[in-house]
Short mmCIF file of C-alpha atoms in Angstrom, two decimals:
data_model
loop_
_atom_site.label_atom_id
_atom_site.label_comp_id
_atom_site.label_asym_id
_atom_site.label_seq_id
_atom_site.Cartn_x
_atom_site.Cartn_y
_atom_site.Cartn_z
CA MET A 202 98.00 109.76 52.46
CA ASP A 203 100.39 108.29 54.75
CA LEU A 204 100.82 104.46 55.26
CA VAL A 205 99.12 104.40 58.40
CA ASP A 206 95.87 106.14 56.69
CA LYS A 207 95.86 103.98 53.96
CA VAL A 208 96.47 100.85 55.88
CA GLN A 209 93.07 101.74 57.93
CA SER A 210 91.17 102.78 54.62
CA GLY A 211 91.71 99.09 53.34
CA SER A 212 94.49 99.81 50.37
CA ILE A 213 95.45 96.68 49.55
CA ARG A 214 98.82 98.72 47.74
CA GLY A 215 99.00 100.55 51.15
CA ILE A 216 98.75 97.15 53.31
CA ALA A 217 101.36 95.44 51.10
CA ARG A 218 103.99 97.96 51.38
CA THR A 219 103.47 98.55 55.06
CA ILE A 220 104.20 94.40 55.60
CA SER A 221 107.17 94.98 53.55
CA LEU A 222 108.57 98.03 55.78
CA ILE A 223 107.92 95.72 58.88
CA GLU A 224 109.28 92.54 56.99
CA ASN A 225 112.58 94.74 56.30
CA ASN A 226 112.97 96.40 59.51
CA SER A 227 112.53 99.69 58.46
CA PRO A 228 113.10 102.66 60.88
CA GLN A 229 109.54 103.72 60.79
CA LYS A 230 108.42 100.17 61.80
CA GLU A 231 107.86 101.17 65.44
CA ASP A 232 105.88 104.03 64.67
CA ILE A 233 103.61 102.49 62.12
CA ILE A 234 103.01 99.73 64.41
CA ASP A 235 102.15 101.91 67.76
CA GLU A 236 99.73 104.11 65.61
CA LEU A 237 97.93 101.25 64.10
CA TYR A 238 97.73 99.17 67.85
CA PRO A 239 94.81 101.10 69.20
CA HIS A 240 92.98 99.79 65.96
CA THR A 241 93.79 96.18 66.45
CA GLY A 242 91.93 93.17 68.33
CA ASN A 243 88.92 93.12 66.32
CA ALA A 244 90.10 89.98 64.08
CA MET A 245 90.07 86.40 65.04
CA VAL A 246 93.47 85.24 64.37
CA TRP A 247 93.60 81.48 63.44
CA GLY A 248 96.61 79.35 63.24
CA ILE A 249 97.27 76.61 60.94
CA THR A 250 100.26 74.51 61.39
CA GLY A 251 101.44 70.72 60.53
CA PRO A 252 104.37 68.85 58.95
CA PRO A 253 105.27 69.82 55.42
CA GLY A 254 102.65 68.13 52.78
CA ALA A 255 100.12 67.69 55.26
CA GLY A 256 97.31 69.69 53.06
CA LYS A 257 97.64 72.79 55.02
CA SER A 258 97.27 75.43 52.10
CA THR A 259 94.55 73.35 50.46
CA LEU A 260 92.81 73.33 53.97
CA VAL A 261 93.21 77.46 54.49
CA ASP A 262 91.75 77.48 50.71
CA CYS A 263 88.99 75.57 51.95
CA LEU A 264 88.48 77.98 55.18
CA ILE A 265 88.46 80.73 53.07
CA LYS A 266 85.58 79.61 51.09
CA ARG A 267 83.80 79.12 54.19
CA GLU A 268 84.44 82.38 55.96
CA ARG A 269 83.42 84.38 52.68
CA LYS A 270 80.06 82.63 52.72
CA GLN A 271 79.67 83.83 56.12
CA GLY A 272 80.41 87.48 54.55
CA ARG A 273 83.61 87.78 56.66
CA ARG A 274 86.61 89.47 55.05
CA VAL A 275 89.66 87.20 55.25
CA ALA A 276 93.40 87.57 55.13
CA VAL A 277 95.99 84.96 54.93
CA ILE A 278 99.63 85.00 55.85
CA ALA A 279 101.53 81.79 54.46
CA ILE A 280 105.17 81.52 55.55
CA ASP A 281 107.69 79.18 53.83
CA PRO A 282 111.33 78.54 54.60
CA SER A 283 114.07 81.02 53.40
CA SER A 284 117.34 79.12 52.08
CA PRO A 285 119.77 79.08 54.44
CA TYR A 286 122.33 79.36 51.70
CA SER A 287 121.18 82.04 49.30
CA GLY A 288 118.64 83.79 51.63
CA GLY A 289 116.05 83.18 48.75
CA ALA A 290 112.88 81.55 48.85
CA ILE A 291 110.00 79.75 46.79
CA LEU A 292 106.77 80.96 48.25
CA GLY A 293 104.34 78.56 46.79
CA ASP A 294 101.61 78.11 49.10
CA ARG A 295 99.04 80.67 47.37
CA THR A 296 99.36 78.35 44.40
CA ARG A 297 96.39 76.54 46.22
CA MET A 298 94.49 79.26 47.22
CA GLN A 299 94.53 81.51 43.83
CA LYS A 300 91.09 81.00 43.02
CA HIS A 301 90.38 83.69 45.78
CA SER A 302 92.99 86.15 44.36
CA THR A 303 90.52 88.40 42.46
CA ASP A 304 87.83 88.48 45.59
CA GLU A 305 87.98 91.85 46.95
CA GLY A 306 87.19 90.11 50.47
CA VAL A 307 90.55 87.94 50.57
CA TYR A 308 94.26 89.15 51.05
CA ILE A 309 96.86 86.87 50.69
CA ARG A 310 100.54 87.38 51.50
CA SER A 311 103.45 85.16 51.26
CA MET A 312 105.99 85.35 53.55
CA ALA A 313 109.75 84.15 53.95
CA SER A 314 111.00 82.64 57.32
CA ARG A 315 114.32 84.84 56.96
CA GLY A 316 116.06 82.55 59.18
CA HIS A 317 113.87 82.89 62.05
CA LEU A 318 113.38 79.45 63.33
CA GLY A 319 110.02 78.91 65.05
CA GLY A 320 107.76 78.28 62.07
CA VAL A 321 106.93 81.77 61.53
CA SER A 322 108.83 84.84 60.41
CA VAL A 323 109.82 87.82 63.08
CA ALA A 324 107.20 89.94 60.99
CA THR A 325 104.48 87.73 61.11
CA GLY A 326 103.36 88.99 64.57
CA ASP A 327 103.36 92.74 63.09
CA ALA A 328 101.90 92.12 59.79
CA VAL A 329 98.70 90.51 61.79
CA LYS A 330 98.17 93.71 63.25
CA ILE A 331 98.34 95.52 59.92
CA LEU A 332 95.77 93.37 58.68
CA ASP A 333 94.00 93.45 61.94
CA ALA A 334 93.78 97.46 61.60
CA ALA A 335 92.72 97.08 58.07
CA GLY A 336 89.48 95.56 58.83
CA TYR A 337 89.96 91.93 58.04
CA ASP A 338 87.76 90.00 60.34
CA THR A 339 89.55 86.65 60.22
CA ILE A 340 93.38 86.49 60.00
CA ILE A 341 94.81 82.55 58.98
CA ILE A 342 98.50 82.27 59.62
CA GLU A 343 99.67 79.30 58.10
CA THR A 344 103.12 78.26 59.24
CA ILE A 345 106.23 76.72 57.38
CA GLY A 346 105.94 72.84 57.57
CA VAL A 347 106.95 72.04 60.96
CA GLY A 348 108.85 69.37 62.43
CA GLN A 349 108.79 68.66 66.31
CA THR A 350 109.54 72.20 67.99
CA GLU A 351 108.28 75.14 65.99
CA VAL A 352 105.66 76.29 68.32
CA GLU A 353 105.91 79.93 67.85
CA ILE A 354 102.41 80.04 66.63
CA ILE A 355 100.70 79.80 69.92
CA GLU A 356 102.06 83.17 70.37
CA LEU A 357 100.20 84.99 67.59
CA CYS A 358 96.83 83.18 67.48
CA ASP A 359 93.36 82.99 69.20
CA ILE A 360 93.17 79.26 68.02
CA VAL A 361 95.63 77.00 66.56
CA LEU A 362 94.60 74.06 64.32
CA LEU A 363 97.28 71.09 64.14
CA VAL A 364 97.10 69.47 60.96
CA LEU A 365 98.27 66.04 60.57
CA VAL A 366 97.96 63.02 58.29
CA PRO A 367 98.18 59.14 58.70
CA GLY A 368 101.28 57.41 58.16
CA MET A 369 103.76 59.70 60.23
CA GLY A 370 104.55 57.14 62.69
CA ASP A 371 102.90 55.48 65.78
CA GLU A 372 101.31 56.41 68.80
CA ILE A 373 104.80 57.32 70.38
CA GLN A 374 105.00 60.02 68.32
CA ALA A 375 101.87 61.58 69.21
CA MET A 376 102.96 61.24 72.65
CA LYS A 377 106.01 63.41 72.50
CA ALA A 378 106.31 66.85 73.60
CA GLY A 379 106.49 70.19 71.41
CA VAL A 380 104.28 70.41 68.26
CA MET A 381 101.84 67.78 69.18
CA GLU A 382 100.64 69.57 72.21
CA VAL A 383 99.94 73.01 70.12
CA GLY A 384 96.63 72.02 68.58
CA ASP A 385 93.21 73.44 69.95
CA ILE A 386 91.95 71.73 67.48
CA PHE A 387 93.31 68.56 65.78
CA VAL A 388 92.68 67.92 61.93
CA ILE A 389 93.14 64.25 60.49
CA ASN A 390 93.51 65.39 56.91
CA LYS A 391 93.46 62.94 53.93
CA LYS A 392 90.94 61.07 55.78
CA ASP A 393 90.35 58.92 52.87
CA ARG A 394 93.85 57.32 53.42
CA ASP A 395 94.31 53.81 55.10
CA GLY A 396 95.15 54.88 59.12
CA ALA A 397 93.24 57.77 59.35
CA ASP A 398 90.85 56.50 61.85
CA ARG A 399 93.65 55.05 64.00
CA LEU A 400 95.66 58.06 63.77
CA LYS A 401 92.48 59.56 65.23
CA THR A 402 92.22 57.00 67.87
CA GLU A 403 95.78 57.47 69.01
CA VAL A 404 95.71 61.31 69.18
CA GLU A 405 92.35 61.26 71.29
CA TYR A 406 94.08 58.47 73.51
CA VAL A 407 97.01 60.86 73.94
CA LEU A 408 94.50 63.95 74.69
CA GLY A 409 92.80 61.97 76.96
CA ILE A 410 95.52 61.40 79.36
CA LYS A 411 96.31 65.44 79.10
CA ASN A 412 92.56 66.25 79.90
CA ALA A 413 92.27 63.67 82.94
CA LEU A 414 95.09 65.88 84.61
CA THR A 415 94.03 69.18 83.65
CA GLY A 416 90.13 68.35 83.87
CA GLU A 417 89.89 70.10 80.83
CA GLU A 418 87.19 69.39 77.89
CA PRO A 419 88.89 67.02 75.44
CA ASN A 420 90.11 68.76 72.14
CA PRO A 421 88.26 67.94 69.25
CA VAL A 422 89.71 65.65 66.82
CA LEU A 423 87.98 65.97 63.37
CA LEU A 424 88.54 63.83 60.28
CA ALA A 425 88.96 65.90 57.27
CA SER A 426 89.94 65.99 53.40
CA SER A 427 90.93 69.39 52.25
CA LYS A 428 91.20 68.40 48.38
CA LEU A 429 87.71 66.48 48.51
CA ASP A 430 86.32 69.36 50.63
CA GLU A 431 85.05 67.02 53.31
CA GLY A 432 84.41 67.53 56.71
CA ILE A 433 85.19 71.05 56.49
CA ASP A 434 81.68 72.42 57.72
CA GLU A 435 82.25 70.41 60.80
CA LEU A 436 85.91 71.95 61.25
CA VAL A 437 84.70 75.42 60.54
CA GLU A 438 81.77 74.95 63.22
CA ALA A 439 84.27 73.58 65.82
CA ILE A 440 86.60 76.38 65.35
CA HIS A 441 83.75 79.04 66.11
CA ASP A 442 82.49 76.99 68.97
CA TYR A 443 85.69 77.03 70.26
CA LEU A 444 86.15 80.77 70.05
CA LYS A 445 83.00 81.13 71.39
CA LYS A 446 83.34 79.26 74.37
CA ALA A 447 86.74 80.47 75.25
CA GLN A 448 84.93 84.27 75.24
CA THR A 449 82.34 83.41 77.79
CA THR A 450 84.74 81.55 80.01
CA GLY A 451 87.14 84.50 79.86
CA ARG A 452 89.73 82.24 78.53
CA PHE A 453 90.19 84.34 75.09
CA GLU A 454 90.95 87.68 77.05
CA GLU A 455 93.36 85.48 79.30
CA LYS A 456 95.16 83.78 76.44
CA ARG A 457 95.41 87.59 74.54
CA ARG A 458 97.05 89.39 77.76
CA ASP A 459 99.34 86.46 78.26
CA ARG A 460 100.54 86.96 74.32
CA LEU A 461 100.63 90.45 74.98
CA GLU A 462 102.90 90.17 77.79
CA LYS A 463 105.22 87.54 75.82
CA GLU A 464 105.74 90.40 73.09
CA VAL A 465 106.09 92.99 75.61
CA TYR A 466 109.22 91.24 77.29
CA LYS A 467 110.60 90.15 73.59
CA ILE A 468 110.56 93.94 72.55
CA PHE A 469 112.02 94.50 75.82
CA SER A 470 115.01 91.73 75.64
CA SER A 471 115.72 92.83 72.15
CA LYS A 472 115.96 96.46 72.91
CA VAL A 473 118.41 96.02 75.94
CA HIS A 474 120.33 93.70 73.69
CA GLU A 475 120.40 96.52 71.22
CA LEU A 476 121.46 98.92 73.74
CA LEU A 477 124.54 97.02 75.16
CA ASN A 478 125.40 96.10 71.79
CA ILE A 479 125.91 99.52 70.96
CA HIS A 480 127.29 100.71 74.29
CA LEU A 481 129.67 97.84 74.75
CA ASP A 482 130.57 97.92 70.95
CA ILE A 483 130.69 94.49 70.75
CA GLU A 484 131.05 94.30 66.95
CA ASN A 485 134.42 96.21 67.42
CA ASN A 486 135.70 94.70 70.69
CA ILE A 487 134.55 90.87 69.90
CA GLY A 488 137.83 89.94 68.51
CA GLU A 489 140.21 91.25 71.04
CA TRP A 490 137.41 89.57 73.86
CA ILE A 491 137.92 86.10 72.01
CA SER A 492 142.00 86.59 72.03
CA SER A 493 141.94 87.12 75.63
CA ILE A 494 139.80 83.76 76.33
CA LEU A 495 141.93 81.99 73.91
CA ASN A 496 145.22 83.08 75.51
CA GLY A 497 144.10 82.20 78.91
CA GLU A 498 143.75 85.85 80.37
CA THR A 499 139.89 85.23 81.20
CA ALA A 500 137.26 82.73 80.43
CA PRO A 501 133.51 83.35 78.68
CA TYR A 502 131.32 84.17 81.67
CA LYS A 503 134.20 85.98 83.83
CA LEU A 504 134.60 87.93 80.44
CA ILE A 505 130.95 89.00 80.15
CA ASN A 506 130.10 89.61 83.67
CA SER A 507 133.07 91.96 84.06
CA LYS A 508 132.01 94.05 81.00
CA LEU A 509 128.71 94.03 82.18
CA ASN A 510 129.63 94.99 85.68
CA ARG A 511 131.97 97.59 84.75
CA PHE A 512 128.93 99.05 82.72
CA VAL A 513 126.70 98.99 85.26
CA LYS A 514 129.19 100.79 87.71
CA GLU A 515 130.09 103.62 85.03
CA ASN A 516 126.34 104.77 84.12
CA ARG A 517 125.84 104.16 88.12
CA ILE A 518 122.39 101.97 87.56
CA ILE A 519 123.06 100.31 90.61
CA MET B 4 114.80 91.91 50.04
CA VAL B 5 113.86 91.78 46.63
CA ARG B 6 110.58 89.68 45.43
CA ILE B 7 109.40 88.43 42.05
CA LEU B 8 106.36 87.03 41.15
CA VAL B 9 106.36 84.26 38.36
CA ALA B 10 103.45 83.66 36.74
CA LYS B 11 101.77 81.48 34.07
CA PRO B 12 99.23 83.35 32.22
CA GLY B 13 96.71 81.85 29.69
CA LEU B 14 95.76 78.46 29.24
CA ASP B 15 98.83 76.39 28.68
CA GLY B 16 100.00 74.13 31.16
CA HIS B 17 103.56 73.89 30.76
CA ASP B 18 105.20 75.27 33.54
CA ARG B 19 108.51 73.37 33.86
CA GLY B 20 109.97 76.38 32.34
CA ALA B 21 108.27 78.78 34.91
CA LYS B 22 109.15 76.21 37.71
CA TYR B 23 113.25 76.14 36.61
CA ILE B 24 113.22 80.07 36.53
CA ALA B 25 111.54 80.33 39.99
CA ARG B 26 114.13 77.57 41.43
CA ALA B 27 116.99 79.47 39.79
CA LEU B 28 116.07 83.07 41.27
CA LYS B 29 115.62 81.15 44.67
CA ASP B 30 119.29 80.10 44.48
CA ALA B 31 120.22 83.82 43.48
CA GLY B 32 118.95 85.00 46.37
CA TYR B 33 115.50 86.52 45.55
CA GLU B 34 112.09 85.43 47.34
CA VAL B 35 109.99 84.31 44.44
CA ILE B 36 106.16 83.87 44.66
CA TYR B 37 104.76 81.34 42.22
CA THR B 38 101.41 81.27 41.09
CA GLY B 39 100.56 78.36 39.41
CA ILE B 40 99.42 77.52 35.82
CA ARG B 41 96.37 79.23 34.21
CA GLN B 42 96.48 82.61 35.57
CA THR B 43 94.42 85.54 34.25
CA PRO B 44 96.07 88.68 34.07
CA GLU B 45 93.55 90.34 36.59
CA SER B 46 94.49 87.44 38.98
CA ILE B 47 98.18 88.42 38.16
CA VAL B 48 98.48 91.91 38.69
CA VAL B 49 96.23 91.75 42.39
CA THR B 50 98.71 89.01 43.16
CA ALA B 51 101.69 91.19 42.26
CA ILE B 52 100.19 94.29 44.43
CA GLN B 53 99.14 91.73 47.09
CA GLU B 54 102.51 90.31 47.54
CA ASP B 55 104.23 93.79 47.03
CA VAL B 56 106.69 92.53 44.37
CA ASP B 57 109.50 94.51 42.38
CA PHE B 58 109.28 92.10 39.44
CA VAL B 59 106.84 90.07 37.71
CA GLY B 60 108.01 87.33 35.25
CA LEU B 61 105.63 85.99 32.90
CA SER B 62 105.85 82.57 31.22
CA LEU B 63 104.01 81.50 28.38
CA LEU B 64 104.18 78.70 25.63
CA SER B 65 100.85 78.89 23.86
CA GLY B 66 101.42 81.72 21.62
CA ALA B 67 98.85 84.25 23.18
CA HIS B 68 101.87 86.59 24.70
CA ASN B 69 101.14 89.33 22.30
CA GLU B 70 97.78 89.60 23.98
CA LEU B 71 98.26 88.68 27.49
CA PHE B 72 101.89 90.22 28.13
CA PRO B 73 100.59 93.64 27.47
CA LYS B 74 97.54 93.33 29.43
CA VAL B 75 99.34 92.50 32.55
CA VAL B 76 101.32 95.61 32.14
CA GLU B 77 98.27 97.96 31.33
CA LEU B 78 96.16 96.47 34.29
CA LEU B 79 99.35 97.40 36.81
CA ARG B 80 99.29 101.03 35.39
CA GLU B 81 95.53 100.89 35.81
CA LYS B 82 96.39 99.95 39.33
CA ASP B 83 98.56 102.65 39.70
CA ALA B 84 101.20 100.04 40.10
CA SER B 85 103.30 100.88 37.19
CA ASP B 86 106.66 100.76 39.10
CA ILE B 87 106.52 96.96 39.37
CA ILE B 88 108.76 95.99 36.49
CA VAL B 89 107.21 93.16 34.14
CA PHE B 90 109.67 90.88 31.94
CA GLY B 91 108.43 87.72 30.04
CA GLY B 92 109.55 84.44 28.47
CA GLY B 93 108.71 81.26 26.92
CA VAL B 94 107.94 80.44 23.31
CA ILE B 95 108.16 83.95 22.13
CA PRO B 96 109.13 84.55 18.41
CA THR B 97 112.05 87.09 17.87
CA GLU B 98 109.93 89.41 15.66
CA ASP B 99 107.37 89.77 18.69
CA ILE B 100 109.88 91.03 20.88
CA PRO B 101 110.09 94.56 19.68
CA PHE B 102 106.10 94.86 20.04
CA LEU B 103 106.18 93.42 23.33
CA LYS B 104 109.10 95.57 24.58
CA GLU B 105 107.14 98.92 23.06
CA LYS B 106 104.04 97.70 25.03
CA GLY B 107 106.05 98.16 28.44
CA ILE B 108 107.54 94.42 28.97
CA GLU B 109 111.25 95.29 29.92
CA ALA B 110 113.04 92.20 28.81
CA VAL B 111 112.09 89.01 26.96
CA PHE B 112 114.11 85.72 27.37
CA THR B 113 113.11 83.30 24.96
CA GLN B 114 114.09 79.31 25.18
CA GLY B 115 117.84 78.72 26.29
CA THR B 116 118.49 81.87 27.70
CA PRO B 117 121.61 81.38 30.32
CA ILE B 118 120.04 81.95 33.86
CA LYS B 119 122.79 84.58 34.57
CA GLU B 120 121.41 86.96 31.80
CA ILE B 121 118.04 87.03 33.71
CA THR B 122 119.66 87.82 37.21
CA ASP B 123 121.79 90.56 35.27
CA PHE B 124 118.94 92.29 34.21
CA ILE B 125 116.97 92.20 37.64
CA GLU B 126 120.28 93.50 38.97
CA LYS B 127 121.01 96.29 36.44
CA ARG B 128 117.06 97.33 36.83
CA LEU B 129 117.50 97.32 40.58
CA GLU B 130 120.22 99.98 40.09
CA LYS B 131 118.17 102.30 38.25
#
């Protein structure tokens, strides 16, 4: 049986191996993904993001429990940062979810960011496709602990939960662009702590300004404690309501189409990049190029434009 | 990329050693998945397979190594995953080491082992 069949039959070893191949950028990668592609699109993909220590992994643990109660099969991809020095990583998110490890309806995979900066890893999108084709109903992606700019999660999910905790700053922080804008649902976790209610009011206030502009319904802001398992039922209900509503309004399909468009753009750019890298043999020529800039013969933009123009002419592209 | 599961089977809650090894292996450039304490051999084996690791490092201080370490190897075999290499460490009397090796634990590192010895073992084993 080849790997694609193994994935589709739900073999855990097959799924795990295939994800590794994708992560390691194996030459088989493109064929595997294209072969699995027609079998994707059935799973609901949830993104969980928020700062380090907000309780994302513990929240995922609670969400797995609820989804399993409803009889859904759940896969989790939990991403942690790779060391910029050694390239190694400590992947510790699953520590909080280990009680589900022997449940056959749950698959958990830890991934290192491997130098990628968007809060996920380059392979995350393809790993979701593998798990989708393997028949998981709900796929949860937990990002690395994010700061203000790691928003790539929105390009991978049907819904994003932004997990916040009290004590991170005043309402100016909540007003800023970036991560604060990506939540479809806002979760104020550790609600037993001081300042949780105030944070909720602040977030609601900031979201109110956006909603006044767009005319959209306000995003839910919910208080929860994943450690005490409180507020989780309400949260899960809000997630399913959101997804149902998005499906009836057509927003759901629209978002998926946008995502595919972005993905195709990305593949296109990386392929063009790769192609030109080979044709212009950058690796062997870059030294000479840099010297010609340094000794004043040319300037950076001038140099690159002349190289590209020559490539276009020689290949009669225009 | 080499992936290593650092796991704590059994009932003892002392994971300083396991965490130290995890950090050192991270600094040596490996991706280390850590399970947390009090794991059953069953959950360790499922985790190793889900995470597609190359190695499982078991840490135990309670004295149950002669039962739990071989159990992990046995379950990996049952699950058709005997290519995953198992090593162990912790408080292990030297007289138990030959038995553990015979049961398929490829290396046993007792207290005070320099970390270099562990990374040397990993690199040598990868060459095979």
